[in-house]
GROMACS .gro file of C-alpha atoms in nm:
model
  489
    1UNK     CA    1   9.756   9.362  10.061
    2UNK     CA    2  10.082   9.279   9.920
    3UNK     CA    3  10.380   9.490   9.992
    4UNK     CA    4  10.662   9.496   9.771
    5UNK     CA    5  11.024   9.584   9.855
    6UNK     CA    6  11.220   9.825   9.610
    7UNK     CA    7  11.376   9.484   9.444
    8UNK     CA    8  11.035   9.322   9.425
    9UNK     CA    9  10.916   9.636   9.245
   10UNK     CA   10  11.167   9.662   9.003
   11UNK     CA   11  11.078   9.291   8.916
   12UNK     CA   12  10.725   9.378   8.839
   13UNK     CA   13  10.824   9.668   8.622
   14UNK     CA   14  11.075   9.411   8.408
   15UNK     CA   15  10.822   9.165   8.405
   16UNK     CA   16  10.546   9.398   8.245
   17UNK     CA   17  10.829   9.547   8.032
   18UNK     CA   18  10.932   9.198   7.880
   19UNK     CA   19  10.545   9.105   7.848
   20UNK     CA   20  10.475   9.418   7.544
   21UNK     CA   21  10.399   9.698   7.762
   22UNK     CA   22  10.667  10.006   7.701
   23UNK     CA   23  10.872  10.154   8.007
   24UNK     CA   24  10.750  10.502   7.908
   25UNK     CA   25  10.365  10.407   7.906
   26UNK     CA   26  10.412  10.292   8.247
   27UNK     CA   27  10.616  10.640   8.333
   28UNK     CA   28  10.349  10.821   8.141
   29UNK     CA   29  10.045  10.657   8.344
   30UNK     CA   30  10.265  10.723   8.686
   31UNK     CA   31  10.319  11.084   8.640
   32UNK     CA   32   9.948  11.091   8.529
   33UNK     CA   33   9.837  10.948   8.890
   34UNK     CA   34  10.055  11.182   8.993
   35UNK     CA   35   9.865  11.489   8.820
   36UNK     CA   36   9.539  11.369   8.928
   37UNK     CA   37   9.618  11.395   9.295
   38UNK     CA   38   9.803  11.742   9.241
   39UNK     CA   39   9.526  11.855   9.031
   40UNK     CA   40   9.271  11.844   9.427
   41UNK     CA   41   9.458  12.166   9.443
   42UNK     CA   42   9.221  12.472   9.320
   43UNK     CA   43   9.312  12.561   8.951
   44UNK     CA   44   9.560  12.854   8.993
   45UNK     CA   45   9.736  12.651   9.271
   46UNK     CA   46  10.116  12.711   9.187
   47UNK     CA   47  10.317  12.413   9.171
   48UNK     CA   48  10.675  12.334   9.217
   49UNK     CA   49  10.827  12.007   9.092
   50UNK     CA   50  11.185  11.895   9.228
   51UNK     CA   51  11.288  11.626   8.978
   52UNK     CA   52  11.568  11.360   9.028
   53UNK     CA   53  11.815  11.263   8.790
   54UNK     CA   54  11.612  10.899   8.781
   55UNK     CA   55  11.293  10.730   8.690
   56UNK     CA   56  11.143  10.931   8.979
   57UNK     CA   57  11.221  11.274   8.776
   58UNK     CA   58  11.103  11.093   8.434
   59UNK     CA   59  10.733  11.077   8.653
   60UNK     CA   60  10.792  11.410   8.793
   61UNK     CA   61  10.847  11.581   8.458
   62UNK     CA   62  10.498  11.393   8.278
   63UNK     CA   63  10.339  11.500   8.565
   64UNK     CA   64  10.442  11.901   8.501
   65UNK     CA   65  10.330  11.890   8.160
   66UNK     CA   66  10.022  11.746   8.235
   67UNK     CA   67   9.936  11.999   8.512
   68UNK     CA   68  10.070  12.299   8.286
   69UNK     CA   69   9.826  12.151   8.001
   70UNK     CA   70   9.543  12.196   8.261
   71UNK     CA   71   9.610  12.527   8.346
   72UNK     CA   72   9.841  12.551   8.644
   73UNK     CA   73  10.138  12.749   8.687
   74UNK     CA   74  10.411  12.497   8.684
   75UNK     CA   75  10.819  12.543   8.775
   76UNK     CA   76  11.040  12.264   8.816
   77UNK     CA   77  11.372  12.208   8.859
   78UNK     CA   78  11.630  11.927   8.846
   79UNK     CA   79  11.916  11.781   8.997
   80UNK     CA   80  12.146  11.743   8.792
   81UNK     CA   81  12.158  11.826   8.382
   82UNK     CA   82  11.921  11.728   8.135
   83UNK     CA   83  12.217  11.603   7.918
   84UNK     CA   84  12.276  11.286   8.185
   85UNK     CA   85  11.909  11.170   8.170
   86UNK     CA   86  11.852  10.812   8.001
   87UNK     CA   87  11.613  10.634   7.893
   88UNK     CA   88  11.223  10.690   7.946
   89UNK     CA   89  11.350  10.977   8.220
   90UNK     CA   90  11.517  11.161   7.913
   91UNK     CA   91  11.206  11.089   7.689
   92UNK     CA   92  10.971  11.245   7.937
   93UNK     CA   93  11.229  11.524   8.023
   94UNK     CA   94  11.185  11.626   7.624
   95UNK     CA   95  10.845  11.621   7.644
   96UNK     CA   96  10.818  11.914   7.898
   97UNK     CA   97  10.808  12.228   7.719
   98UNK     CA   98  10.870  12.503   8.042
   99UNK     CA   99  11.166  12.638   8.193
  100UNK     CA  100  11.409  12.390   8.380
  101UNK     CA  101  11.605  12.521   8.629
  102UNK     CA  102  11.928  12.385   8.845
  103UNK     CA  103  11.724  12.240   9.189
  104UNK     CA  104  11.897  12.503   9.368
  105UNK     CA  105  11.764  12.789   9.191
  106UNK     CA  106  11.358  12.675   9.286
  107UNK     CA  107  11.189  12.915   9.452
  108UNK     CA  108  10.919  12.778   9.705
  109UNK     CA  109  10.797  13.089   9.855
  110UNK     CA  110  10.415  13.069   9.664
  111UNK     CA  111  10.396  12.728   9.589
  112UNK     CA  112  10.079  12.623   9.702
  113UNK     CA  113  10.193  12.252   9.589
  114UNK     CA  114  10.532  12.097   9.611
  115UNK     CA  115  10.544  11.759   9.412
  116UNK     CA  116  10.911  11.550   9.553
  117UNK     CA  117  11.019  11.354   9.253
  118UNK     CA  118  11.403  11.335   9.357
  119UNK     CA  119  11.414  10.963   9.477
  120UNK     CA  120  11.184  10.690   9.485
  121UNK     CA  121  11.212  10.365   9.616
  122UNK     CA  122  11.548  10.266   9.475
  123UNK     CA  123  11.719  10.477   9.687
  124UNK     CA  124  12.056  10.275   9.844
  125UNK     CA  125  12.222  10.549  10.022
  126UNK     CA  126  12.225  10.830  10.256
  127UNK     CA  127  12.144  11.152  10.072
  128UNK     CA  128  12.399  11.435  10.111
  129UNK     CA  129  12.514  11.740   9.923
  130UNK     CA  130  12.284  11.925   9.672
  131UNK     CA  131  12.008  11.635   9.731
  132UNK     CA  132  11.997  11.680  10.130
  133UNK     CA  133  12.010  12.057  10.060
  134UNK     CA  134  11.689  12.008   9.805
  135UNK     CA  135  11.519  11.781  10.065
  136UNK     CA  136  11.568  12.047  10.330
  137UNK     CA  137  11.429  12.316  10.121
  138UNK     CA  138  11.122  12.154  10.057
  139UNK     CA  139  11.040  12.065  10.452
  140UNK     CA  140  11.120  12.437  10.507
  141UNK     CA  141  10.856  12.520  10.258
  142UNK     CA  142  10.523  12.604  10.335
  143UNK     CA  143  10.314  12.460  10.097
  144UNK     CA  144  10.137  12.077  10.076
  145UNK     CA  145  10.382  11.808   9.966
  146UNK     CA  146  10.332  11.508   9.751
  147UNK     CA  147  10.603  11.269   9.690
  148UNK     CA  148  10.629  11.023   9.375
  149UNK     CA  149  10.625  10.693   9.476
  150UNK     CA  150  10.802  10.784   9.845
  151UNK     CA  151  10.918  11.103  10.012
  152UNK     CA  152  11.294  11.112   9.898
  153UNK     CA  153  11.523  10.987  10.144
  154UNK     CA  154  11.304  10.718  10.301
  155UNK     CA  155  11.452  10.367  10.249
  156UNK     CA  156  11.123  10.143  10.069
  157UNK     CA  157  11.204   9.830  10.232
  158UNK     CA  158  11.285   9.942  10.597
  159UNK     CA  159  11.129  10.334  10.616
  160UNK     CA  160  11.423  10.404  10.776
  161UNK     CA  161  11.556  10.778  10.704
  162UNK     CA  162  11.868  10.828  10.451
  163UNK     CA  163  12.016  11.098  10.594
  164UNK     CA  164  11.718  11.312  10.543
  165UNK     CA  165  11.398  11.302  10.399
  166UNK     CA  166  11.106  11.463  10.261
  167UNK     CA  167  10.793  11.528  10.471
  168UNK     CA  168  10.516  11.447  10.246
  169UNK     CA  169  10.109  11.543  10.338
  170UNK     CA  170  10.030  11.310  10.057
  171UNK     CA  171  10.228  10.993   9.851
  172UNK     CA  172  10.094  10.873   9.509
  173UNK     CA  173  10.296  10.503   9.501
  174UNK     CA  174  10.205  10.283   9.162
  175UNK     CA  175  10.074   9.912   9.199
  176UNK     CA  176  10.140   9.789   9.516
  177UNK     CA  177  10.243   9.957   9.863
  178UNK     CA  178  10.630   9.893   9.989
  179UNK     CA  179  10.707   9.863  10.341
  180UNK     CA  180  10.850  10.160  10.370
  181UNK     CA  181  10.533  10.334  10.312
  182UNK     CA  182  10.368  10.151  10.654
  183UNK     CA  183  10.691  10.095  10.881
  184UNK     CA  184  10.793  10.382  11.089
  185UNK     CA  185  10.931  10.634  11.019
  186UNK     CA  186  10.838  10.621  10.624
  187UNK     CA  187  10.453  10.619  10.727
  188UNK     CA  188  10.492  10.936  10.942
  189UNK     CA  189  10.696  11.096  10.643
  190UNK     CA  190  10.444  10.946  10.386
  191UNK     CA  191  10.143  11.108  10.512
  192UNK     CA  192   9.818  10.984  10.330
  193UNK     CA  193   9.853  10.733  10.087
  194UNK     CA  194   9.792  10.657   9.724
  195UNK     CA  195   9.772  10.348   9.505
  196UNK     CA  196   9.758  10.394   9.156
  197UNK     CA  197   9.717  10.145   8.855
  198UNK     CA  198   9.928  10.237   8.573
  199UNK     CA  199   9.910   9.879   8.449
  200UNK     CA  200  10.077   9.634   8.568
  201UNK     CA  201   9.903   9.294   8.627
  202UNK     CA  202   9.861   9.137   8.921
  203UNK     CA  203   9.973   8.847   8.762
  204UNK     CA  204  10.280   8.908   8.764
  205UNK     CA  205  10.294   8.839   9.187
  206UNK     CA  206  10.270   8.541   9.096
  207UNK     CA  207  10.590   8.473   8.975
  208UNK     CA  208  10.774   8.744   9.252
  209UNK     CA  209  10.588   8.553   9.531
  210UNK     CA  210  10.626   8.834   9.786
  211UNK     CA  211  10.636   8.695  10.129
  212UNK     CA  212  10.506   9.022  10.344
  213UNK     CA  213  10.178   9.178  10.338
  214UNK     CA  214   9.941   9.440  10.524
  215UNK     CA  215   9.791   9.329  10.813
  216UNK     CA  216   9.413   9.342  10.641
  217UNK     CA  217   9.080   9.094  10.718
  218UNK     CA  218   9.196   8.918  10.392
  219UNK     CA  219   9.468   8.761  10.570
  220UNK     CA  220   9.351   8.596  10.858
  221UNK     CA  221   8.917   8.613  10.844
  222UNK     CA  222   8.941   8.293  10.691
  223UNK     CA  223   9.088   8.114  10.961
  224UNK     CA  224   8.898   8.335  11.216
  225UNK     CA  225   8.690   8.045  11.454
  226UNK     CA  226   8.339   8.109  11.385
  227UNK     CA  227   8.132   7.928  11.661
  228UNK     CA  228   7.915   7.657  11.459
  229UNK     CA  229   7.504   7.670  11.560
  230UNK     CA  230   7.575   7.279  11.757
  231UNK     CA  231   7.910   7.397  11.899
  232UNK     CA  232   7.942   7.389  12.242
  233UNK     CA  233   8.228   7.559  12.524
  234UNK     CA  234   8.460   7.253  12.524
  235UNK     CA  235   8.473   7.267  12.154
  236UNK     CA  236   8.582   7.606  12.138
  237UNK     CA  237   8.954   7.539  12.368
  238UNK     CA  238   9.057   7.594  12.751
  239UNK     CA  239   9.291   7.853  12.769
  240UNK     CA  240   9.521   7.936  13.074
  241UNK     CA  241   9.697   8.233  13.190
  242UNK     CA  242   9.934   8.241  13.470
  243UNK     CA  243   9.947   8.504  13.746
  244UNK     CA  244  10.212   8.670  13.902
  245UNK     CA  245  10.264   8.687  14.284
  246UNK     CA  246  10.004   8.874  14.557
  247UNK     CA  247  10.108   9.195  14.387
  248UNK     CA  248  10.123   9.133  14.065
  249UNK     CA  249   9.777   8.992  13.971
  250UNK     CA  250   9.644   9.219  13.771
  251UNK     CA  251   9.806   9.177  13.385
  252UNK     CA  252   9.718   8.794  13.437
  253UNK     CA  253   9.359   8.870  13.507
  254UNK     CA  254   9.358   9.081  13.187
  255UNK     CA  255   9.523   8.831  12.945
  256UNK     CA  256   9.244   8.586  13.071
  257UNK     CA  257   8.931   8.814  13.007
  258UNK     CA  258   9.025   8.914  12.687
  259UNK     CA  259   9.111   8.520  12.605
  260UNK     CA  260   8.732   8.495  12.718
  261UNK     CA  261   8.619   8.811  12.567
  262UNK     CA  262   8.760   8.637  12.209
  263UNK     CA  263   8.576   8.327  12.215
  264UNK     CA  264   8.777   8.112  12.419
  265UNK     CA  265   8.533   7.815  12.571
  266UNK     CA  266   8.702   7.869  12.940
  267UNK     CA  267   8.999   8.010  13.052
  268UNK     CA  268   9.173   7.952  13.373
  269UNK     CA  269   9.383   8.177  13.577
  270UNK     CA  270   9.630   7.968  13.729
  271UNK     CA  271   9.768   8.141  14.043
  272UNK     CA  272  10.027   8.062  14.300
  273UNK     CA  273   9.895   8.015  14.663
  274UNK     CA  274   9.988   8.375  14.769
  275UNK     CA  275   9.752   8.511  14.490
  276UNK     CA  276   9.447   8.307  14.512
  277UNK     CA  277   9.223   8.494  14.730
  278UNK     CA  278   9.325   8.834  14.516
  279UNK     CA  279   9.260   8.680  14.198
  280UNK     CA  280   8.957   8.511  14.369
  281UNK     CA  281   8.816   8.886  14.484
  282UNK     CA  282   8.830   9.002  14.101
  283UNK     CA  283   8.726   8.685  13.909
  284UNK     CA  284   8.363   8.562  13.788
  285UNK     CA  285   8.317   8.386  13.465
  286UNK     CA  286   8.658   8.332  13.444
  287UNK     CA  287   8.826   8.034  13.647
  288UNK     CA  288   9.070   8.012  13.909
  289UNK     CA  289   9.335   7.712  14.006
  290UNK     CA  290   9.603   7.684  14.257
  291UNK     CA  291   9.946   7.682  14.074
  292UNK     CA  292  10.238   7.545  14.281
  293UNK     CA  293  10.536   7.671  14.050
  294UNK     CA  294  10.645   7.471  13.793
  295UNK     CA  295  10.562   7.162  13.887
  296UNK     CA  296  10.184   7.316  13.934
  297UNK     CA  297  10.166   7.444  13.623
  298UNK     CA  298  10.295   7.108  13.432
  299UNK     CA  299  10.018   6.964  13.647
  300UNK     CA  300   9.760   7.153  13.524
  301UNK     CA  301   9.850   7.164  13.179
  302UNK     CA  302   9.848   6.769  13.196
  303UNK     CA  303   9.442   6.761  13.098
  304UNK     CA  304   9.532   6.807  12.746
  305UNK     CA  305   9.182   6.974  12.682
  306UNK     CA  306   9.342   7.281  12.827
  307UNK     CA  307   9.530   7.355  12.511
  308UNK     CA  308   9.660   7.681  12.519
  309UNK     CA  309   9.863   7.890  12.781
  310UNK     CA  310   9.984   8.239  12.780
  311UNK     CA  311  10.255   8.372  13.059
  312UNK     CA  312  10.515   8.560  13.098
  313UNK     CA  313  10.355   8.934  13.203
  314UNK     CA  314  10.435   8.999  13.559
  315UNK     CA  315  10.589   8.655  13.599
  316UNK     CA  316  10.953   8.803  13.739
  317UNK     CA  317  11.281   8.746  13.639
  318UNK     CA  318  11.443   8.461  13.841
  319UNK     CA  319  11.489   8.085  13.797
  320UNK     CA  320  11.129   8.046  13.906
  321UNK     CA  321  10.971   8.179  13.619
  322UNK     CA  322  11.204   8.040  13.381
  323UNK     CA  323  11.094   7.669  13.526
  324UNK     CA  324  10.725   7.771  13.450
  325UNK     CA  325  10.806   7.870  13.129
  326UNK     CA  326  10.979   7.531  13.039
  327UNK     CA  327  10.675   7.347  13.219
  328UNK     CA  328  10.464   7.536  12.957
  329UNK     CA  329  10.652   7.430  12.694
  330UNK     CA  330  10.695   7.091  12.804
  331UNK     CA  331  10.345   7.067  12.745
  332UNK     CA  332  10.115   7.014  12.456
  333UNK     CA  333   9.955   7.372  12.476
  334UNK     CA  334   9.981   7.620  12.205
  335UNK     CA  335  10.178   7.880  12.414
  336UNK     CA  336  10.199   8.285  12.426
  337UNK     CA  337  10.505   8.381  12.570
  338UNK     CA  338  10.549   8.779  12.666
  339UNK     CA  339  10.743   9.039  12.869
  340UNK     CA  340  10.899   8.832  13.163
  341UNK     CA  341  10.868   8.511  12.991
  342UNK     CA  342  11.125   8.666  12.734
  343UNK     CA  343  11.381   8.821  12.930
  344UNK     CA  344  11.441   8.576  13.169
  345UNK     CA  345  11.585   8.392  12.848
  346UNK     CA  346  11.844   8.665  12.776
  347UNK     CA  347  12.155   8.494  12.905
  348UNK     CA  348  12.072   8.177  12.760
  349UNK     CA  349  11.836   8.199  12.437
  350UNK     CA  350  11.959   7.933  12.284
  351UNK     CA  351  11.794   7.724  12.576
  352UNK     CA  352  11.460   7.842  12.491
  353UNK     CA  353  11.476   7.828  12.094
  354UNK     CA  354  11.554   7.502  12.156
  355UNK     CA  355  11.263   7.382  12.370
  356UNK     CA  356  11.061   7.570  12.132
  357UNK     CA  357  11.201   7.364  11.791
  358UNK     CA  358  11.140   7.041  12.041
  359UNK     CA  359  10.783   7.097  12.047
  360UNK     CA  360  10.487   7.053  11.809
  361UNK     CA  361  10.249   7.282  11.955
  362UNK     CA  362  10.242   7.610  11.808
  363UNK     CA  363  10.454   7.906  12.026
  364UNK     CA  364  10.428   8.310  11.986
  365UNK     CA  365  10.674   8.498  12.126
  366UNK     CA  366  10.534   8.915  12.181
  367UNK     CA  367  10.826   9.114  12.259
  368UNK     CA  368  10.825   9.516  12.209
  369UNK     CA  369  11.153   9.629  12.105
  370UNK     CA  370  11.400   9.587  12.472
  371UNK     CA  371  11.235   9.244  12.512
  372UNK     CA  372  11.352   9.186  12.148
  373UNK     CA  373  11.704   9.306  12.198
  374UNK     CA  374  11.717   9.093  12.482
  375UNK     CA  375  11.652   8.787  12.287
  376UNK     CA  376  11.797   8.897  11.957
  377UNK     CA  377  12.083   9.073  12.041
  378UNK     CA  378  12.256   9.078  11.680
  379UNK     CA  379  11.941   9.120  11.518
  380UNK     CA  380  11.844   9.393  11.723
  381UNK     CA  381  12.058   9.621  11.522
  382UNK     CA  382  11.941   9.544  11.178
  383UNK     CA  383  11.775   9.799  11.007
  384UNK     CA  384  11.464   9.666  10.888
  385UNK     CA  385  11.180   9.592  11.169
  386UNK     CA  386  11.100   9.273  10.872
  387UNK     CA  387  11.427   9.152  10.844
  388UNK     CA  388  11.446   9.177  11.243
  389UNK     CA  389  11.135   8.975  11.317
  390UNK     CA  390  11.171   8.734  10.990
  391UNK     CA  391  11.531   8.620  11.144
  392UNK     CA  392  11.446   8.603  11.462
  393UNK     CA  393  11.114   8.366  11.366
  394UNK     CA  394  11.349   8.146  11.155
  395UNK     CA  395  11.565   8.124  11.473
  396UNK     CA  396  11.342   8.050  11.726
  397UNK     CA  397  11.090   7.825  11.558
  398UNK     CA  398  10.837   8.037  11.667
  399UNK     CA  399  10.613   8.297  11.537
  400UNK     CA  400  10.733   8.608  11.637
  401UNK     CA  401  10.500   8.957  11.697
  402UNK     CA  402  10.723   9.258  11.701
  403UNK     CA  403  10.527   9.534  11.886
  404UNK     CA  404  10.484   9.865  11.821
  405UNK     CA  405  10.249  10.142  11.612
  406UNK     CA  406  10.387   9.927  11.312
  407UNK     CA  407  10.390   9.598  11.476
  408UNK     CA  408  10.545   9.327  11.251
  409UNK     CA  409  10.403   8.951  11.294
  410UNK     CA  410  10.705   8.712  11.100
  411UNK     CA  411  10.617   8.315  11.080
  412UNK     CA  412  10.953   8.088  11.039
  413UNK     CA  413  10.844   7.988  10.657
  414UNK     CA  414  10.942   8.374  10.594
  415UNK     CA  415  10.610   8.500  10.589
  416UNK     CA  416  10.573   8.848  10.752
  417UNK     CA  417  10.242   9.142  10.785
  418UNK     CA  418  10.307   9.448  10.857
  419UNK     CA  419   9.990   9.639  11.080
  420UNK     CA  420   9.901  10.001  11.059
  421UNK     CA  421   9.593  10.065  11.228
  422UNK     CA  422   9.683  10.104  11.590
  423UNK     CA  423   9.643  10.408  11.727
  424UNK     CA  424   9.832  10.534  11.948
  425UNK     CA  425   9.611  10.551  12.225
  426UNK     CA  426   9.721  10.211  12.293
  427UNK     CA  427  10.064  10.318  12.414
  428UNK     CA  428   9.924  10.229  12.801
  429UNK     CA  429   9.963   9.976  13.045
  430UNK     CA  430   9.866   9.641  13.016
  431UNK     CA  431   9.775   9.679  12.637
  432UNK     CA  432  10.050   9.449  12.567
  433UNK     CA  433   9.888   9.162  12.839
  434UNK     CA  434   9.541   9.221  12.619
  435UNK     CA  435   9.691   9.162  12.333
  436UNK     CA  436   9.869   8.814  12.471
  437UNK     CA  437   9.546   8.726  12.594
  438UNK     CA  438   9.369   8.794  12.238
  439UNK     CA  439   9.635   8.581  12.066
  440UNK     CA  440   9.616   8.291  12.338
  441UNK     CA  441   9.230   8.284  12.298
  442UNK     CA  442   9.227   8.230  11.940
  443UNK     CA  443   9.479   7.974  11.979
  444UNK     CA  444   9.270   7.770  12.185
  445UNK     CA  445   9.015   7.790  11.942
  446UNK     CA  446   9.292   7.586  11.747
  447UNK     CA  447   9.355   7.896  11.522
  448UNK     CA  448   9.693   7.880  11.313
  449UNK     CA  449   9.999   8.081  11.505
  450UNK     CA  450  10.079   8.325  11.228
  451UNK     CA  451   9.713   8.409  11.162
  452UNK     CA  452   9.591   8.413  11.521
  453UNK     CA  453   9.878   8.671  11.588
  454UNK     CA  454   9.803   8.905  11.316
  455UNK     CA  455   9.472   8.878  11.371
  456UNK     CA  456   9.517   8.963  11.732
  457UNK     CA  457   9.704   9.229  11.642
  458UNK     CA  458   9.445   9.363  11.385
  459UNK     CA  459   9.157   9.349  11.627
  460UNK     CA  460   9.393   9.507  11.902
  461UNK     CA  461   9.429   9.827  11.714
  462UNK     CA  462   9.043   9.787  11.592
  463UNK     CA  463   8.939   9.811  11.960
  464UNK     CA  464   9.158  10.101  12.030
  465UNK     CA  465   9.013  10.299  11.759
  466UNK     CA  466   8.692  10.230  11.900
  467UNK     CA  467   8.819  10.306  12.262
  468UNK     CA  468   8.986  10.671  12.150
  469UNK     CA  469   9.192  10.935  12.382
  470UNK     CA  470   9.143  10.798  12.756
  471UNK     CA  471   9.108  10.416  12.690
  472UNK     CA  472   9.276  10.208  12.941
  473UNK     CA  473   9.394   9.856  12.901
  474UNK     CA  474   9.074   9.706  13.122
  475UNK     CA  475   8.847   9.879  12.852
  476UNK     CA  476   9.005   9.704  12.549
  477UNK     CA  477   8.836   9.362  12.608
  478UNK     CA  478   8.524   9.505  12.658
  479UNK     CA  479   8.541   9.644  12.298
  480UNK     CA  480   8.569   9.361  12.093
  481UNK     CA  481   8.210   9.343  12.122
  482UNK     CA  482   8.147   9.633  11.937
  483UNK     CA  483   8.502   9.566  11.674
  484UNK     CA  484   8.344   9.205  11.635
  485UNK     CA  485   8.018   9.360  11.515
  486UNK     CA  486   8.175   9.590  11.266
  487UNK     CA  487   8.384   9.276  11.123
  488UNK     CA  488   8.063   9.060  11.032
  489UNK     CA  489   7.838   9.332  10.936
   0.00000   0.00000   0.00000
């Protein structure tokens, strides 16, 4: 579940070597792991191995040697010269008894399989010149591509393309994945991911203490509320969803239904007077209360049994919305702030952050990239999505959920989780409103905010996968029943 930055992975290697495992032993296992994946291709498949000048290239030399011994026809090219290889990479190259040609001389025309061992997670500058040409040649070749550690040109920490990058069908990495394997566009370039055990003990993580994880059930399942046999609806929290005006009520109702489906005991839509009739015509199990502006919301939330509030979608970008957000943050309720509730503070973000820091109840902010840039314009230019979300959480005092196909949830204490289970069908109107409601429903049940946001993101992705092509946002709350059935089975 842990995701290691390139620096953290280097530290894992160093600690393992310091404890008595030779670096060459790690390289041998890494190369064999690549060869094992490559050997899924039929015997006789022509293999081309493109090696770089560092340890990634050393892994490639080992893989080439193992595959040749197994009977595969192997051609190998090297970026740079053999006499400039050092350490374990030089030793691995010495074990290769076949021909080594300059990288530019490699012919990929008849290759059924290409192994990209040019550069791994340690790459820290854009590829240019002969290296970039080698990447272009691999991408133009017809054969299947397996990348060693990371596709060459992908940044291991951010998933960004460093000039150009290999588009692999599969990537074999070692010990733990890197953020670059799951963040876009790295995830697209990596293809199918295999994580190989090369002999690094898991207890090195106690020293490294990584703070970035893959969003998986073990992260939040222990904190997920499970109704007790003796429980009742009042013990499962009461969520309030703030509605927009008469022509903008759908987002609130979708969020409210999601909050109810995910387990909140009661849910109320707080509605402006002009939208009461519209909302009443569509609500059944969800309750409805009149809300006369910010003062009305403050009056509703003065009852501390109403312990979570979801607001922002379709509220508008005017002073009235800003006052409603202030009223929500002035209450004791946990808060999910989305959409207009975020963007309305674009001219005075520090005012919003001050309100968050002044309260003890949790706040979750759920921006997409555009909303994030309005609230954190300086952070929006940072190269890494995890770094952007983490810095935003520390600054704002809120758990920040930066949406997308690689949604990142970050807490003010530095923890971060990256999701990779969102299907493309979730990119549809209202999907984010449902997600906000799901998180609010979990907060109403007293789930901690980082875990609630992470669980909401994962469950939202699974609901989308259950529904598949053709889903609309209204379908998502209904799919939660099937997701929960699978989860607890």
